[in-house]
């Protein structure tokens, strides 16, 4: 039987990746820290979430994505996102501002599964196989989800020559 | 496919951030570990990305569990959807509260009343801050102090006292399950200086005999209640509260 996870240690070893991804998805330090605290507060309150988890990193990726999407879906936050300039946060690990724009404006309009697929694909640059594992679905379904996301991106992009 | 150009696009064989993170914390095993390390040896793009991820040394906010989680009491899982709260939050009983407090004006809460509560070992309260409560039972309203009898069906209405303007958040703690009872837009709510001020928060005790504690956190400035909830979750003695914040508590243990 694996040793029980020490959540304090988990925070030290994984907290930065949680915060990094939250920043990349939300583009906002304060909200990223809020997500960081939420994710680990949830683990303190419900440590059983980690029972049987093979990769705490993957679990935290999922938990972080879920909370970030909840924040984005918040109507107040969505309004802010729509009005916000897509200025580059220097500490944002998402290297391409276009990627961040996708992650911020398109996510709010997608269903949850598609939004998660978009985060994993555009922000984390996961392969279809990895996304399939994260979402517990087939690679084919991932392809369909990403097509849906791409169509949404196409609709959101201004026409260009 | 080898990738000798760090600026080149990610190939199918390149490692994702997830894999790089797993590698960094030692979660990749067996064939996955072998494949990842082999690829890293030859892929400049992935080496750069690995170094980027590892370069994040920005300090995290402190998060320390007293004695380590393995020594801590087993937390009670939160099932927000069906969790049966030991108390039922009545909320801001606008009309009812008026009746409640017209019946009897509260005497001044005694600073330190909350010190009898087991969770809060030390407080750093500013401005002589304290909380008090009144209990409504069988149609009567009486002043209530920590240690006084409590029964299921009692309704408690909270008051606060402070000599300075500051902010206040109230939490209900049961084991490590923590509910936010009083806040303003996600932060501690402004409270004006005064004594025995009605908080506009009332709760009704149900038949649950679990030990619950109402924790009041006073902060000089508005502070996110989620931060405070996390602080209380990782350290029930409230020693990890942010600077400028202090806590006091009232035990809501039912009298047998």
Coordinates of C-alpha atoms in Angstrom, one line a residue:
Chain A
X1 CA 0.0 0.0 0.0
X2 CA 1.5 3.4 -0.9
X3 CA 2.2 5.7 2.0
X4 CA -0.4 8.3 2.6
X5 CA 0.3 11.6 0.9
X6 CA 1.6 14.4 3.0
X7 CA -0.4 17.4 1.7
X8 CA 2.1 19.9 3.1
X9 CA 4.8 18.2 1.1
X10 CA 2.5 18.0 -1.9
X11 CA 2.0 21.7 -1.7
X12 CA 5.7 22.3 -1.6
X13 CA 6.5 20.1 -4.5
X14 CA 3.4 20.8 -6.7
X15 CA 2.2 24.2 -5.6
X16 CA 4.2 26.1 -8.2
X17 CA 2.9 24.0 -11.1
X18 CA -0.6 24.6 -9.9
X19 CA 0.0 28.3 -9.7
X20 CA 1.8 28.4 -13.0
X21 CA -1.0 26.7 -14.8
X22 CA -3.7 28.8 -13.1
X23 CA -1.8 31.9 -14.2
X24 CA -1.5 30.6 -17.7
X25 CA -5.2 29.9 -17.9
X26 CA -6.5 33.0 -16.1
X27 CA -3.7 35.4 -16.8
X28 CA -4.2 36.9 -13.4
X29 CA -1.9 36.5 -10.4
X30 CA -4.5 37.1 -7.7
X31 CA -7.0 34.6 -9.2
X32 CA -4.1 32.1 -9.7
X33 CA -3.3 32.3 -6.0
X34 CA -6.9 31.9 -5.2
X35 CA -7.1 28.8 -7.2
X36 CA -3.9 27.6 -5.6
X37 CA -5.4 28.0 -2.2
X38 CA -8.7 26.4 -3.3
X39 CA -7.1 23.4 -4.7
X40 CA -5.0 22.6 -1.6
X41 CA -7.8 23.6 0.8
X42 CA -9.9 21.1 -0.9
X43 CA -7.3 18.4 -0.4
X44 CA -6.9 19.3 3.3
X45 CA -10.7 19.0 3.7
X46 CA -11.1 15.9 1.5
X47 CA -7.8 14.0 1.4
X48 CA -9.7 11.0 0.1
X49 CA -9.7 12.6 -3.3
X50 CA -6.2 11.4 -3.6
X51 CA -7.0 7.8 -2.8
X52 CA -5.8 5.6 -5.7
X53 CA -4.3 8.5 -7.6
X54 CA -1.3 7.3 -9.5
X55 CA -0.1 10.7 -10.5
X56 CA -0.7 13.6 -8.1
X57 CA 0.5 15.9 -10.8
X58 CA -2.2 14.8 -13.2
X59 CA -4.8 15.0 -10.5
X60 CA -3.7 18.5 -9.7
X61 CA -3.8 19.5 -13.4
X62 CA -7.4 18.3 -13.5
X63 CA -8.4 20.1 -10.2
X64 CA -6.7 23.3 -11.3
X65 CA -8.3 23.3 -14.7
X66 CA -11.7 22.6 -13.1
X67 CA -11.4 25.5 -10.7
X68 CA -10.0 27.9 -13.3
X69 CA -12.9 27.1 -15.6
X70 CA -15.3 27.7 -12.8
X71 CA -13.8 31.1 -12.3
X72 CA -14.0 31.9 -16.0
X73 CA -17.6 30.9 -16.1
X74 CA -18.5 33.2 -13.3
X75 CA -20.5 35.8 -15.0
X76 CA -18.7 38.7 -13.3
X77 CA -15.4 37.3 -14.3
X78 CA -16.5 36.5 -17.8
X79 CA -17.5 40.1 -18.2
X80 CA -14.1 41.2 -17.0
X81 CA -12.4 38.9 -19.4
X82 CA -14.4 40.2 -22.3
X83 CA -13.4 43.7 -21.4
X84 CA -9.9 43.0 -20.5
X85 CA -7.0 43.8 -22.8
X86 CA -4.9 40.8 -23.5
X87 CA -1.8 42.3 -22.1
X88 CA 1.1 39.9 -21.5
X89 CA 1.8 38.9 -18.0
X90 CA 5.5 38.5 -17.8
X91 CA 5.2 35.6 -15.4
X92 CA 2.7 33.9 -17.5
X93 CA 4.2 30.7 -18.8
X94 CA 2.0 30.7 -21.9
X95 CA 4.5 32.0 -24.4
X96 CA 2.2 32.9 -27.1
X97 CA -0.2 35.7 -26.4
X98 CA -2.6 34.3 -29.0
X99 CA -2.8 31.1 -27.0
X100 CA -3.7 33.1 -23.9
X101 CA -6.4 34.9 -25.8
X102 CA -7.9 31.6 -26.8
X103 CA -7.7 30.3 -23.3
X104 CA -9.4 33.4 -22.0
X105 CA -12.1 34.3 -24.5
X106 CA -13.1 31.0 -26.0
X107 CA -13.1 29.0 -22.8
X108 CA -16.1 30.9 -21.4
X109 CA -18.2 29.9 -24.4
X110 CA -17.4 26.2 -24.4
X111 CA -19.0 23.4 -22.6
X112 CA -16.9 22.1 -19.7
X113 CA -15.4 19.1 -21.4
X114 CA -14.5 21.0 -24.5
X115 CA -13.0 23.8 -22.4
X116 CA -10.9 21.3 -20.5
X117 CA -9.7 19.8 -23.8
X118 CA -8.8 23.3 -25.0
X119 CA -6.8 24.0 -21.9
X120 CA -4.9 20.8 -22.1
X121 CA -4.2 21.3 -25.8
X122 CA -3.5 25.0 -26.1
X123 CA -2.1 25.8 -22.7
X124 CA -0.5 22.5 -21.7
X125 CA 0.3 21.4 -25.2
X126 CA -0.7 17.8 -24.4
X127 CA -1.0 15.2 -27.0
X128 CA -4.4 13.7 -27.9
X129 CA -3.5 10.6 -26.0
X130 CA -2.7 12.6 -22.9
X131 CA -5.9 14.6 -23.1
X132 CA -7.8 11.3 -23.5
X133 CA -6.2 10.1 -20.3
X134 CA -7.0 13.3 -18.5
X135 CA -10.6 13.3 -19.6
X136 CA -11.1 9.6 -19.4
X137 CA -12.3 9.3 -23.0
X138 CA -11.1 8.1 -26.3
X139 CA -8.6 9.8 -28.5
X140 CA -11.2 10.0 -31.2
X141 CA -13.5 11.9 -28.9
X142 CA -10.6 14.2 -28.1
X143 CA -10.2 14.9 -31.8
X144 CA -13.9 15.8 -32.0
X145 CA -13.7 18.0 -29.0
X146 CA -10.7 19.9 -30.4
X147 CA -12.5 20.3 -33.7
X148 CA -15.3 21.9 -31.9
X149 CA -12.8 24.1 -30.1
X150 CA -11.1 25.0 -33.3
X151 CA -14.4 26.0 -34.9
X152 CA -15.1 28.2 -31.9
X153 CA -11.7 29.8 -32.2
X154 CA -12.3 30.4 -35.9
X155 CA -15.6 32.1 -35.1
X156 CA -14.0 34.3 -32.5
X157 CA -11.0 35.4 -34.7
X158 CA -11.4 38.6 -36.6
X159 CA -11.3 38.2 -40.4
X160 CA -7.8 38.9 -41.9
X161 CA -6.4 39.0 -45.4
Chain B
X1 CA 12.0 12.7 -33.8
X2 CA 15.0 14.6 -32.5
X3 CA 14.7 18.3 -32.1
X4 CA 18.0 20.2 -31.9
X5 CA 16.4 23.6 -32.2
X6 CA 15.1 25.0 -28.9
X7 CA 12.8 27.3 -30.8
X8 CA 11.3 24.6 -33.0
X9 CA 7.7 23.6 -32.6
X10 CA 6.9 20.7 -30.3
X11 CA 7.0 17.4 -32.1
X12 CA 4.8 14.4 -31.4
X13 CA 7.6 12.9 -29.3
X14 CA 8.2 16.0 -27.2
X15 CA 7.3 15.9 -23.6
X16 CA 4.3 17.9 -22.4
X17 CA 4.4 20.1 -19.4
X18 CA 2.5 17.4 -17.5
X19 CA 5.3 14.9 -18.3
X20 CA 8.0 17.4 -17.4
X21 CA 6.3 18.2 -14.1
X22 CA 5.8 14.5 -13.4
X23 CA 9.5 13.9 -14.2
X24 CA 10.6 16.8 -12.0
X25 CA 8.8 15.4 -8.9
X26 CA 9.7 11.8 -9.6
X27 CA 6.3 10.5 -10.6
X28 CA 7.3 9.0 -13.9
X29 CA 8.2 5.3 -13.5
X30 CA 9.5 2.4 -15.6
X31 CA 9.1 2.7 -19.3
X32 CA 7.6 6.2 -19.1
X33 CA 10.7 7.4 -17.2
X34 CA 13.1 5.7 -19.6
X35 CA 11.3 7.2 -22.6
X36 CA 11.2 10.7 -21.1
X37 CA 14.8 10.8 -20.0
X38 CA 16.0 9.4 -23.4
X39 CA 14.1 12.0 -25.2
X40 CA 15.3 14.8 -23.0
X41 CA 18.9 13.8 -23.7
X42 CA 18.5 14.7 -27.3
X43 CA 15.8 17.3 -27.5
X44 CA 16.9 20.9 -27.0
X45 CA 13.3 22.1 -27.1
X46 CA 12.3 19.9 -24.2
X47 CA 15.5 20.7 -22.3
X48 CA 14.7 24.4 -22.5
X49 CA 11.1 23.8 -21.4
X50 CA 12.2 21.6 -18.5
X51 CA 14.6 24.3 -17.4
X52 CA 11.9 27.0 -17.7
X53 CA 9.5 25.0 -15.5
X54 CA 12.3 24.3 -12.9
X55 CA 13.3 27.9 -12.8
X56 CA 10.1 28.9 -11.0
X57 CA 11.4 29.6 -7.5
X58 CA 8.9 32.2 -6.5
X59 CA 8.0 31.6 -2.9
X60 CA 4.6 30.0 -2.2
X61 CA 2.4 31.3 0.6
X62 CA 3.1 29.3 3.7
X63 CA 1.1 26.2 4.1
X64 CA 2.2 24.1 7.1
X65 CA 0.1 21.5 8.9
X66 CA 0.6 21.4 12.6
X67 CA 2.6 18.2 13.3
X68 CA 2.2 17.1 9.7
X69 CA -1.0 15.8 8.2
X70 CA -0.2 12.2 9.1
X71 CA -0.3 13.2 12.7
X72 CA -3.3 15.3 12.4
X73 CA -6.8 14.1 13.1
X74 CA -8.5 12.6 10.1
X75 CA -10.4 15.4 8.4
X76 CA -14.1 15.1 7.8
X77 CA -14.9 15.0 4.1
X78 CA -16.9 17.9 2.9
X79 CA -19.9 16.9 0.8
X80 CA -21.4 20.2 0.1
X81 CA -24.3 18.8 -1.6
X82 CA -25.6 16.6 1.1
X83 CA -23.5 17.4 4.1
X84 CA -25.7 17.8 7.1
X85 CA -24.5 21.0 8.9
X86 CA -24.6 20.8 12.6
X87 CA -26.2 24.2 12.5
X88 CA -28.6 25.6 10.0
X89 CA -27.6 29.1 8.9
X90 CA -30.7 31.2 9.2
X91 CA -28.9 34.0 7.5
X92 CA -29.6 37.7 8.0
X93 CA -32.9 37.5 9.7
X94 CA -33.9 41.0 8.9
X95 CA -37.3 41.1 10.4
X96 CA -36.8 38.3 12.9
X97 CA -33.6 39.8 14.2
X98 CA -35.4 43.0 15.0
X99 CA -37.8 41.1 17.2
X100 CA -34.9 39.1 18.6
X101 CA -33.0 42.1 19.8
X102 CA -36.0 44.3 20.8
X103 CA -36.8 41.6 23.4
X104 CA -33.6 42.2 25.3
X105 CA -30.7 44.5 24.7
X106 CA -27.5 42.5 24.9
X107 CA -25.1 43.2 27.7
X108 CA -21.5 43.8 26.7
X109 CA -19.8 40.7 25.5
X110 CA -16.8 39.8 27.7
X111 CA -13.6 40.0 25.8
X112 CA -12.0 36.6 25.9
X113 CA -15.2 34.7 26.1
X114 CA -14.1 32.7 23.1
X115 CA -10.9 31.6 24.7
X116 CA -12.8 28.6 26.2
X117 CA -13.3 27.2 22.7
X118 CA -10.8 24.4 22.0
X119 CA -9.7 25.4 18.6
X120 CA -8.2 28.8 19.1
X121 CA -5.2 28.6 21.4
X122 CA -4.0 32.1 20.9
X123 CA -5.5 35.3 19.5
X124 CA -4.0 38.4 18.2
X125 CA -7.1 40.6 18.2
X126 CA -6.8 44.3 17.6
X127 CA -9.0 46.9 19.3
X128 CA -10.3 44.6 22.0
X129 CA -12.4 42.8 19.5
X130 CA -14.8 40.0 20.5
X131 CA -17.9 38.3 19.5
X132 CA -20.9 37.4 21.6
X133 CA -24.2 35.8 21.1
X134 CA -27.7 35.6 22.2
X135 CA -29.8 32.5 22.4
X136 CA -33.4 32.3 21.6
X137 CA -35.0 29.3 23.3
X138 CA -38.6 28.5 23.8
X139 CA -39.6 32.1 23.0
X140 CA -37.1 33.6 25.4
X141 CA -34.0 35.6 24.5
X142 CA -31.0 35.3 26.8
X143 CA -27.4 36.5 26.7
X144 CA -25.2 33.6 26.0
X145 CA -21.5 33.1 26.7
X146 CA -19.0 30.4 25.9
X147 CA -19.7 27.5 28.2
X148 CA -23.3 28.2 28.8
X149 CA -25.7 25.4 27.9
X150 CA -26.8 24.9 24.3
X151 CA -29.5 22.6 22.9
X152 CA -30.7 21.6 19.6
X153 CA -33.3 23.9 18.4
X154 CA -31.6 26.9 20.0
X155 CA -31.2 30.0 17.7
X156 CA -28.0 32.0 18.2
X157 CA -27.7 35.5 17.0
X158 CA -24.2 37.0 17.0
X159 CA -22.9 40.3 18.0
X160 CA -19.5 41.9 17.9
X161 CA -17.5 44.5 19.7
X162 CA -14.5 46.4 18.6
X163 CA -12.8 49.6 19.6
X164 CA -11.6 50.3 16.1
X165 CA -13.0 50.1 12.6
X166 CA -11.9 46.8 11.0
X167 CA -13.3 43.8 9.2
X168 CA -14.8 40.5 10.2
X169 CA -15.3 37.1 8.8
X170 CA -17.2 34.3 10.7
X171 CA -16.6 30.6 10.1
X172 CA -18.2 27.5 11.3
X173 CA -15.6 24.8 12.0
X174 CA -16.3 21.1 12.5
X175 CA -13.2 19.1 12.6
X176 CA -11.6 20.5 9.5
X177 CA -14.8 21.2 7.6
X178 CA -15.1 25.0 7.5
X179 CA -18.0 26.9 6.3
X180 CA -18.0 30.6 5.7
X181 CA -20.9 32.2 7.5
X182 CA -20.2 35.9 7.3
X183 CA -18.3 37.8 4.7
X184 CA -18.8 40.6 2.1
X185 CA -18.1 39.8 -1.5
X186 CA -15.6 37.1 -0.7
X187 CA -13.7 39.2 1.9
X188 CA -14.0 40.0 5.6
X189 CA -16.9 42.4 6.0
X190 CA -16.3 45.9 7.3
X191 CA -17.4 46.4 11.0
X192 CA -17.6 49.8 12.6
X193 CA -16.3 50.4 16.1
X194 CA -18.8 49.9 18.8
X195 CA -20.0 47.5 21.4
X196 CA -22.6 44.8 21.1
X197 CA -23.3 45.5 17.5
X198 CA -25.7 43.2 15.9
X199 CA -24.0 41.2 13.2
X200 CA -27.1 40.2 11.3
X201 CA -26.1 36.6 11.4
X202 CA -28.2 34.0 13.2
X203 CA -27.9 30.2 13.2
X204 CA -30.2 27.5 14.5
X205 CA -28.6 24.5 16.1
X206 CA -29.8 21.1 14.8
X207 CA -29.7 17.8 16.5
X208 CA -26.2 17.0 15.3
X209 CA -24.0 16.4 18.4
X210 CA -20.8 17.0 16.5
X211 CA -18.6 19.6 18.1
X212 CA -18.8 22.9 16.2
X213 CA -17.0 26.1 16.7
X214 CA -17.9 29.6 15.4
X215 CA -14.7 31.3 14.7
X216 CA -14.6 35.1 14.2
X217 CA -11.6 36.4 12.4
X218 CA -11.0 40.1 12.7
X219 CA -8.7 41.7 10.2
X220 CA -7.5 45.3 9.9
X221 CA -8.1 45.2 6.2
X222 CA -10.6 43.3 4.0
X223 CA -9.1 39.9 3.6
X224 CA -10.2 37.1 1.3
X225 CA -12.2 34.7 3.4
X226 CA -10.9 31.8 1.3
X227 CA -7.4 32.6 2.5
X228 CA -8.6 32.7 6.1
X229 CA -10.5 29.4 5.6
X230 CA -7.4 27.8 4.3
X231 CA -5.4 29.2 7.2
X232 CA -7.8 27.7 9.7
X233 CA -7.9 24.4 7.8
X234 CA -4.1 24.0 8.0
X235 CA -3.8 25.3 11.5
X236 CA -6.9 25.2 13.6
X237 CA -5.1 27.1 16.3
X238 CA -5.3 30.2 14.1
X239 CA -1.6 30.9 14.3
X240 CA -1.2 31.0 10.6
X241 CA -3.6 33.8 9.9
X242 CA -2.3 36.6 7.7
X243 CA -0.7 39.7 9.3
X244 CA -3.3 42.0 10.8
X245 CA -5.8 39.3 11.5
X246 CA -6.7 37.7 14.8
X247 CA -9.3 35.2 15.8
X248 CA -11.6 34.3 18.6
X249 CA -14.1 31.5 18.9
X250 CA -17.2 30.3 20.5
X251 CA -17.7 26.6 21.1
X252 CA -21.2 25.4 20.0
X253 CA -21.1 22.1 21.8
X254 CA -24.5 20.9 22.7
X255 CA -25.2 20.3 26.4
X256 CA -25.8 16.6 26.9

